[in-house]
Amino acid sequence: MDRTSLIAELNARGLRDEASTGPLYKRLALALTGLIQEGLLKPGAALPGERDLAEALKLGRVTVRTAYRDLMSSGALESRHGSGTFVSARVERMEQPLWCLSSFSADMRSRGRSPAAKILSRQINQPSPEESFLLGLSQDEPVLRLDRLRLADGLPLAIERAVVPVKFVGEHAGGEGSLYDALAASGHKPVRALQRLTAVTLDPSSAAMLNVKAGAPALLIERISRLEDQRVVEYTRSHYRGDAYDFVAELRIGDEL
């Protein structure tokens, strides 16, 4: 919905109707909520600035500001630093089976979504003592440390921090594509992994990258992946949006029962 259509729709909803009750900011908030619920304002749509909307509707700027804050508190709107006010992006929850080892890119493509990655940091250096122990490396064997923001259809879903021995993936891997594809291309495709899931809350920096509020719930997933010969090929720590994922596992009754 463009600005002109938005203003026309809001005016048509009788913000100044004498028969209406309640504070003016509440009426504006209800009108905007109606447009969102009816699908006229789409998730991610940008709203006019406070001053522009106030002038267009002939309202006080404080009225618009209070209405926006009311809707932000309810989660209907979100403020993005330096960008403005937007309709909150609703995330379709996805079920991720715990027994299936797949890359983020392959998983998103299987759902008909377009995967992407934004590189946050890429370094090649010596492993830390903990990484050396987990990966079974000596201190002089270099590792690729790759921090990426993972997106699907442009929506940020996870922050992924991977550590991979350079001997398995090469010095030039680790771009915007699948890290598992790069490992497979070098003949070192992971075949099994151990994952640990922990419920956490997001710090302000991570929350900002994922377009959620600071303190929002997330799933911390630590994964150690191995080759067929049991060598560790990858250690990854990922923070997944808690509003986007349900991790599920199939359980069976053991024979002894």
mmCIF file of C-alpha atoms in Angstrom:
data_model
loop_
_atom_site.group_PDB
_atom_site.id
_atom_site.type_symbol
_atom_site.label_atom_id
_atom_site.label_comp_id
_atom_site.label_asym_id
_atom_site.label_seq_id
_atom_site.Cartn_x
_atom_site.Cartn_y
_atom_site.Cartn_z
ATOM 1 C CA MET A 1 0.000 0.000 0.000
ATOM 2 C CA ASP A 2 1.479 3.345 -1.028
ATOM 3 C CA ARG A 3 1.355 6.486 1.114
ATOM 4 C CA THR A 4 -1.609 8.026 -0.706
ATOM 5 C CA SER A 5 -3.705 4.858 -0.345
ATOM 6 C CA LEU A 6 -2.767 4.554 3.317
ATOM 7 C CA ILE A 7 -3.864 8.105 4.093
ATOM 8 C CA ALA A 8 -7.126 7.593 2.190
ATOM 9 C CA GLU A 9 -7.875 4.361 4.067
ATOM 10 C CA LEU A 10 -7.150 5.927 7.455
ATOM 11 C CA ASN A 11 -9.334 8.963 6.711
ATOM 12 C CA ALA A 12 -12.123 6.653 5.549
ATOM 13 C CA ARG A 13 -12.138 4.959 8.936
ATOM 14 C CA GLY A 14 -13.514 8.016 10.674
ATOM 15 C CA LEU A 15 -10.663 8.986 12.952
ATOM 16 C CA ARG A 16 -12.427 12.267 13.709
ATOM 17 C CA ASP A 17 -15.949 10.889 13.730
ATOM 18 C CA GLU A 18 -17.762 12.519 16.643
ATOM 19 C CA ALA A 19 -19.536 9.237 17.335
ATOM 20 C CA SER A 20 -16.188 7.542 17.966
ATOM 21 C CA THR A 21 -15.049 7.123 21.541
ATOM 22 C CA GLY A 22 -11.649 6.861 23.154
ATOM 23 C CA PRO A 23 -8.443 8.877 22.729
ATOM 24 C CA LEU A 24 -7.486 9.857 19.213
ATOM 25 C CA TYR A 25 -4.241 7.890 19.349
ATOM 26 C CA LYS A 26 -6.220 4.750 20.222
ATOM 27 C CA ARG A 27 -8.481 5.277 17.226
ATOM 28 C CA LEU A 28 -5.444 5.652 14.981
ATOM 29 C CA ALA A 29 -3.872 2.521 16.454
ATOM 30 C CA LEU A 30 -7.101 0.561 15.890
ATOM 31 C CA ALA A 31 -7.335 1.808 12.302
ATOM 32 C CA LEU A 32 -3.760 0.707 11.579
ATOM 33 C CA THR A 33 -4.401 -2.633 13.269
ATOM 34 C CA GLY A 34 -7.425 -3.142 11.028
ATOM 35 C CA LEU A 35 -5.356 -2.500 7.904
ATOM 36 C CA ILE A 36 -2.760 -5.030 9.080
ATOM 37 C CA GLN A 37 -5.337 -7.690 9.942
ATOM 38 C CA GLU A 38 -7.105 -7.211 6.606
ATOM 39 C CA GLY A 39 -3.842 -7.670 4.743
ATOM 40 C CA LEU A 40 -3.831 -4.171 3.286
ATOM 41 C CA LEU A 41 -0.637 -3.403 5.189
ATOM 42 C CA LYS A 42 1.714 -6.289 4.507
ATOM 43 C CA PRO A 43 4.390 -7.641 6.893
ATOM 44 C CA GLY A 44 7.547 -5.590 6.445
ATOM 45 C CA ALA A 45 5.701 -2.596 4.937
ATOM 46 C CA ALA A 46 7.212 0.779 5.800
ATOM 47 C CA LEU A 47 4.989 3.379 7.469
ATOM 48 C CA PRO A 48 5.298 7.157 7.061
ATOM 49 C CA GLY A 49 7.341 9.029 9.628
ATOM 50 C CA GLU A 50 5.526 10.572 12.583
ATOM 51 C CA ARG A 51 5.659 14.097 11.164
ATOM 52 C CA ASP A 52 4.542 13.085 7.664
ATOM 53 C CA LEU A 53 1.597 11.031 8.921
ATOM 54 C CA ALA A 54 0.562 13.727 11.400
ATOM 55 C CA GLU A 55 0.543 16.406 8.704
ATOM 56 C CA ALA A 56 -1.313 14.199 6.219
ATOM 57 C CA LEU A 57 -4.027 13.293 8.750
ATOM 58 C CA LYS A 58 -4.056 16.746 10.380
ATOM 59 C CA LEU A 59 -3.246 15.200 13.746
ATOM 60 C CA GLY A 60 -0.770 16.164 16.408
ATOM 61 C CA ARG A 61 2.624 14.541 16.115
ATOM 62 C CA VAL A 62 2.313 13.297 19.712
ATOM 63 C CA THR A 63 -0.891 11.467 18.710
ATOM 64 C CA VAL A 64 0.916 9.585 15.936
ATOM 65 C CA ARG A 65 3.935 8.886 18.129
ATOM 66 C CA THR A 66 1.756 7.468 20.905
ATOM 67 C CA ALA A 67 -0.197 5.300 18.445
ATOM 68 C CA TYR A 68 3.048 3.945 16.984
ATOM 69 C CA ARG A 69 4.421 3.195 20.457
ATOM 70 C CA ASP A 70 1.173 1.455 21.399
ATOM 71 C CA LEU A 71 1.459 -0.818 18.355
ATOM 72 C CA MET A 72 5.152 -1.469 18.957
ATOM 73 C CA SER A 73 4.340 -2.601 22.487
ATOM 74 C CA SER A 74 1.798 -5.063 21.112
ATOM 75 C CA GLY A 75 4.264 -6.337 18.510
ATOM 76 C CA ALA A 76 2.251 -5.135 15.502
ATOM 77 C CA LEU A 77 4.935 -2.608 14.502
ATOM 78 C CA GLU A 78 8.698 -2.544 14.843
ATOM 79 C CA SER A 79 11.234 0.263 14.784
ATOM 80 C CA ARG A 80 14.442 -0.292 12.836
ATOM 81 C CA HIS A 81 17.281 1.984 13.815
ATOM 82 C CA GLY A 82 18.035 4.468 11.064
ATOM 83 C CA SER A 83 15.296 3.082 8.806
ATOM 84 C CA GLY A 84 11.917 3.950 10.333
ATOM 85 C CA THR A 85 8.769 2.157 11.440
ATOM 86 C CA PHE A 86 7.566 -1.055 9.799
ATOM 87 C CA VAL A 87 4.779 -3.568 10.071
ATOM 88 C CA SER A 88 6.274 -6.493 11.993
ATOM 89 C CA ALA A 89 7.364 -9.347 9.777
ATOM 90 C CA ARG A 90 5.424 -12.454 10.715
ATOM 91 C CA VAL A 91 7.549 -15.558 10.587
ATOM 92 C CA GLU A 92 6.032 -18.830 9.418
ATOM 93 C CA ARG A 93 7.181 -21.435 11.911
ATOM 94 C CA MET A 94 9.164 -24.301 10.421
ATOM 95 C CA GLU A 95 9.628 -27.815 11.734
ATOM 96 C CA GLN A 96 13.222 -29.022 11.592
ATOM 97 C CA PRO A 97 13.782 -32.771 12.188
ATOM 98 C CA LEU A 98 16.609 -33.471 14.623
ATOM 99 C CA TRP A 99 17.555 -36.752 12.950
ATOM 100 C CA CYS A 100 18.371 -35.212 9.561
ATOM 101 C CA LEU A 101 21.813 -33.684 8.901
ATOM 102 C CA SER A 102 21.435 -30.985 6.256
ATOM 103 C CA SER A 103 22.790 -27.555 5.523
ATOM 104 C CA PHE A 104 20.763 -24.391 6.022
ATOM 105 C CA SER A 105 20.814 -23.769 2.258
ATOM 106 C CA ALA A 106 19.557 -27.256 1.378
ATOM 107 C CA ASP A 107 16.882 -27.073 4.057
ATOM 108 C CA MET A 108 15.532 -23.742 2.796
ATOM 109 C CA ARG A 109 15.582 -24.854 -0.837
ATOM 110 C CA SER A 110 13.596 -27.977 0.096
ATOM 111 C CA ARG A 111 10.915 -25.634 1.486
ATOM 112 C CA GLY A 112 10.782 -23.588 -1.703
ATOM 113 C CA ARG A 113 12.638 -20.670 -0.117
ATOM 114 C CA SER A 114 15.624 -18.768 -1.401
ATOM 115 C CA PRO A 115 18.595 -19.089 1.014
ATOM 116 C CA ALA A 116 21.241 -16.417 1.377
ATOM 117 C CA ALA A 117 24.097 -15.534 3.681
ATOM 118 C CA LYS A 118 25.632 -12.249 4.767
ATOM 119 C CA ILE A 119 29.246 -12.590 5.876
ATOM 120 C CA LEU A 120 29.786 -10.981 9.267
ATOM 121 C CA SER A 121 33.367 -12.122 9.743
ATOM 122 C CA ARG A 122 35.824 -14.418 7.951
ATOM 123 C CA GLN A 123 39.231 -15.284 9.349
ATOM 124 C CA ILE A 124 41.889 -17.929 8.914
ATOM 125 C CA ASN A 125 44.153 -18.398 11.923
ATOM 126 C CA GLN A 126 45.280 -20.861 14.552
ATOM 127 C CA PRO A 127 42.689 -22.755 16.605
ATOM 128 C CA SER A 128 42.010 -21.866 20.208
ATOM 129 C CA PRO A 129 42.814 -24.595 22.780
ATOM 130 C CA GLU A 130 39.095 -25.509 22.925
ATOM 131 C CA GLU A 131 38.806 -25.651 19.109
ATOM 132 C CA SER A 132 42.006 -27.679 18.903
ATOM 133 C CA PHE A 133 40.532 -30.214 21.325
ATOM 134 C CA LEU A 134 37.083 -30.365 19.670
ATOM 135 C CA LEU A 135 38.442 -30.610 16.124
ATOM 136 C CA GLY A 136 41.338 -32.948 16.933
ATOM 137 C CA LEU A 137 43.926 -30.515 15.561
ATOM 138 C CA SER A 138 47.416 -29.489 16.563
ATOM 139 C CA GLN A 139 47.977 -25.836 17.429
ATOM 140 C CA ASP A 140 49.740 -25.170 14.111
ATOM 141 C CA GLU A 141 46.872 -26.418 11.882
ATOM 142 C CA PRO A 142 44.855 -23.377 10.684
ATOM 143 C CA VAL A 143 41.077 -23.139 10.823
ATOM 144 C CA LEU A 144 38.534 -21.100 8.925
ATOM 145 C CA ARG A 145 36.271 -19.117 11.266
ATOM 146 C CA LEU A 146 33.151 -17.991 9.460
ATOM 147 C CA ASP A 147 30.389 -15.898 11.023
ATOM 148 C CA ARG A 148 27.318 -15.430 8.827
ATOM 149 C CA LEU A 149 23.781 -14.142 9.037
ATOM 150 C CA ARG A 150 21.545 -16.745 7.391
ATOM 151 C CA LEU A 151 18.446 -15.548 5.540
ATOM 152 C CA ALA A 152 15.491 -17.114 3.733
ATOM 153 C CA ASP A 153 13.598 -14.991 1.193
ATOM 154 C CA GLY A 154 15.453 -12.012 2.649
ATOM 155 C CA LEU A 155 14.282 -12.684 6.228
ATOM 156 C CA PRO A 156 17.078 -13.181 8.796
ATOM 157 C CA LEU A 157 16.609 -16.483 10.630
ATOM 158 C CA ALA A 158 19.917 -17.424 12.225
ATOM 159 C CA ILE A 159 23.412 -16.271 13.143
ATOM 160 C CA GLU A 160 25.860 -19.034 12.349
ATOM 161 C CA ARG A 161 29.449 -19.234 13.631
ATOM 162 C CA ALA A 162 31.375 -22.112 12.052
ATOM 163 C CA VAL A 163 34.924 -23.327 12.600
ATOM 164 C CA VAL A 164 36.341 -25.699 9.947
ATOM 165 C CA PRO A 165 39.889 -27.012 9.491
ATOM 166 C CA VAL A 166 41.397 -25.385 6.418
ATOM 167 C CA LYS A 167 42.777 -28.769 5.303
ATOM 168 C CA PHE A 168 39.198 -29.944 4.698
ATOM 169 C CA VAL A 169 37.745 -26.920 2.922
ATOM 170 C CA GLY A 170 40.607 -24.852 1.464
ATOM 171 C CA GLU A 171 41.538 -21.228 2.074
ATOM 172 C CA HIS A 172 39.049 -19.715 -0.361
ATOM 173 C CA ALA A 173 35.828 -21.321 0.858
ATOM 174 C CA GLY A 174 33.266 -19.697 3.060
ATOM 175 C CA GLY A 175 31.334 -17.238 0.972
ATOM 176 C CA GLU A 176 27.628 -16.726 0.594
ATOM 177 C CA GLY A 177 26.877 -20.293 -0.481
ATOM 178 C CA SER A 178 26.571 -23.543 1.435
ATOM 179 C CA LEU A 179 29.566 -24.514 3.556
ATOM 180 C CA TYR A 180 28.480 -28.151 3.271
ATOM 181 C CA ASP A 181 28.550 -27.854 -0.524
ATOM 182 C CA ALA A 182 32.120 -26.529 -0.283
ATOM 183 C CA LEU A 183 33.088 -29.438 1.976
ATOM 184 C CA ALA A 184 31.445 -31.928 -0.400
ATOM 185 C CA ALA A 185 33.263 -30.393 -3.365
ATOM 186 C CA SER A 186 36.582 -30.961 -1.607
ATOM 187 C CA GLY A 187 35.664 -34.583 -0.826
ATOM 188 C CA HIS A 188 34.948 -33.995 2.870
ATOM 189 C CA LYS A 189 31.177 -34.125 3.190
ATOM 190 C CA PRO A 190 29.936 -34.607 6.786
ATOM 191 C CA VAL A 191 27.968 -37.814 7.288
ATOM 192 C CA ARG A 192 27.000 -37.612 10.979
ATOM 193 C CA ALA A 193 26.801 -35.003 13.701
ATOM 194 C CA LEU A 194 26.061 -34.466 17.371
ATOM 195 C CA GLN A 195 23.833 -31.493 18.187
ATOM 196 C CA ARG A 196 23.061 -29.838 21.490
ATOM 197 C CA LEU A 197 20.108 -27.431 21.810
ATOM 198 C CA THR A 198 19.853 -24.822 24.550
ATOM 199 C CA ALA A 199 17.135 -22.213 25.113
ATOM 200 C CA VAL A 200 18.705 -18.735 25.401
ATOM 201 C CA THR A 201 17.796 -15.080 25.015
ATOM 202 C CA LEU A 202 19.380 -12.779 22.441
ATOM 203 C CA ASP A 203 21.749 -9.972 23.367
ATOM 204 C CA PRO A 204 21.018 -6.547 21.810
ATOM 205 C CA SER A 205 23.555 -6.974 18.992
ATOM 206 C CA SER A 206 22.308 -10.407 17.900
ATOM 207 C CA ALA A 207 18.678 -9.337 18.272
ATOM 208 C CA ALA A 208 19.269 -6.328 15.998
ATOM 209 C CA MET A 209 20.750 -8.559 13.281
ATOM 210 C CA LEU A 210 17.749 -10.892 13.485
ATOM 211 C CA ASN A 211 15.214 -8.026 13.556
ATOM 212 C CA VAL A 212 13.754 -9.019 16.924
ATOM 213 C CA LYS A 213 13.699 -7.352 20.328
ATOM 214 C CA ALA A 214 16.667 -7.635 22.678
ATOM 215 C CA GLY A 215 16.015 -10.499 25.072
ATOM 216 C CA ALA A 216 13.863 -12.379 22.537
ATOM 217 C CA PRO A 217 13.984 -16.189 22.863
ATOM 218 C CA ALA A 218 16.323 -18.145 20.633
ATOM 219 C CA LEU A 219 17.738 -21.638 20.253
ATOM 220 C CA LEU A 220 21.485 -22.040 20.599
ATOM 221 C CA ILE A 221 22.529 -25.069 18.559
ATOM 222 C CA GLU A 222 26.047 -26.441 18.942
ATOM 223 C CA ARG A 223 26.978 -29.018 16.320
ATOM 224 C CA ILE A 224 30.044 -31.200 15.846
ATOM 225 C CA SER A 225 30.048 -32.890 12.424
ATOM 226 C CA ARG A 226 32.202 -35.851 11.421
ATOM 227 C CA LEU A 227 33.446 -37.578 8.308
ATOM 228 C CA GLU A 228 32.981 -41.275 7.607
ATOM 229 C CA ASP A 229 36.350 -41.985 9.279
ATOM 230 C CA GLN A 230 35.184 -40.141 12.443
ATOM 231 C CA ARG A 231 37.415 -37.082 11.966
ATOM 232 C CA VAL A 232 35.688 -33.855 13.060
ATOM 233 C CA VAL A 233 35.105 -31.618 10.054
ATOM 234 C CA GLU A 234 33.035 -28.789 11.549
ATOM 235 C CA TYR A 235 32.174 -27.133 14.847
ATOM 236 C CA THR A 236 29.267 -24.685 14.643
ATOM 237 C CA ARG A 237 27.407 -22.498 17.139
ATOM 238 C CA SER A 238 24.171 -21.039 15.734
ATOM 239 C CA HIS A 239 21.473 -18.841 17.223
ATOM 240 C CA TYR A 240 18.086 -19.518 15.616
ATOM 241 C CA ARG A 241 15.092 -17.253 16.062
ATOM 242 C CA GLY A 242 12.791 -18.792 18.631
ATOM 243 C CA ASP A 243 9.699 -17.589 16.757
ATOM 244 C CA ALA A 244 10.724 -19.348 13.548
ATOM 245 C CA TYR A 245 11.729 -22.897 14.408
ATOM 246 C CA ASP A 246 10.302 -25.992 16.055
ATOM 247 C CA PHE A 247 12.864 -28.781 16.307
ATOM 248 C CA VAL A 248 11.164 -32.178 16.373
ATOM 249 C CA ALA A 249 12.291 -35.758 16.911
ATOM 250 C CA GLU A 250 10.524 -39.071 16.381
ATOM 251 C CA LEU A 251 10.610 -41.355 19.441
ATOM 252 C CA ARG A 252 10.030 -45.093 19.490
ATOM 253 C CA ILE A 253 9.447 -47.487 22.358
ATOM 254 C CA GLY A 254 12.495 -49.661 22.952
ATOM 255 C CA ASP A 255 12.323 -53.439 22.596
ATOM 256 C CA GLU A 256 13.027 -53.873 26.305
ATOM 257 C CA LEU A 257 9.670 -52.210 27.106
#
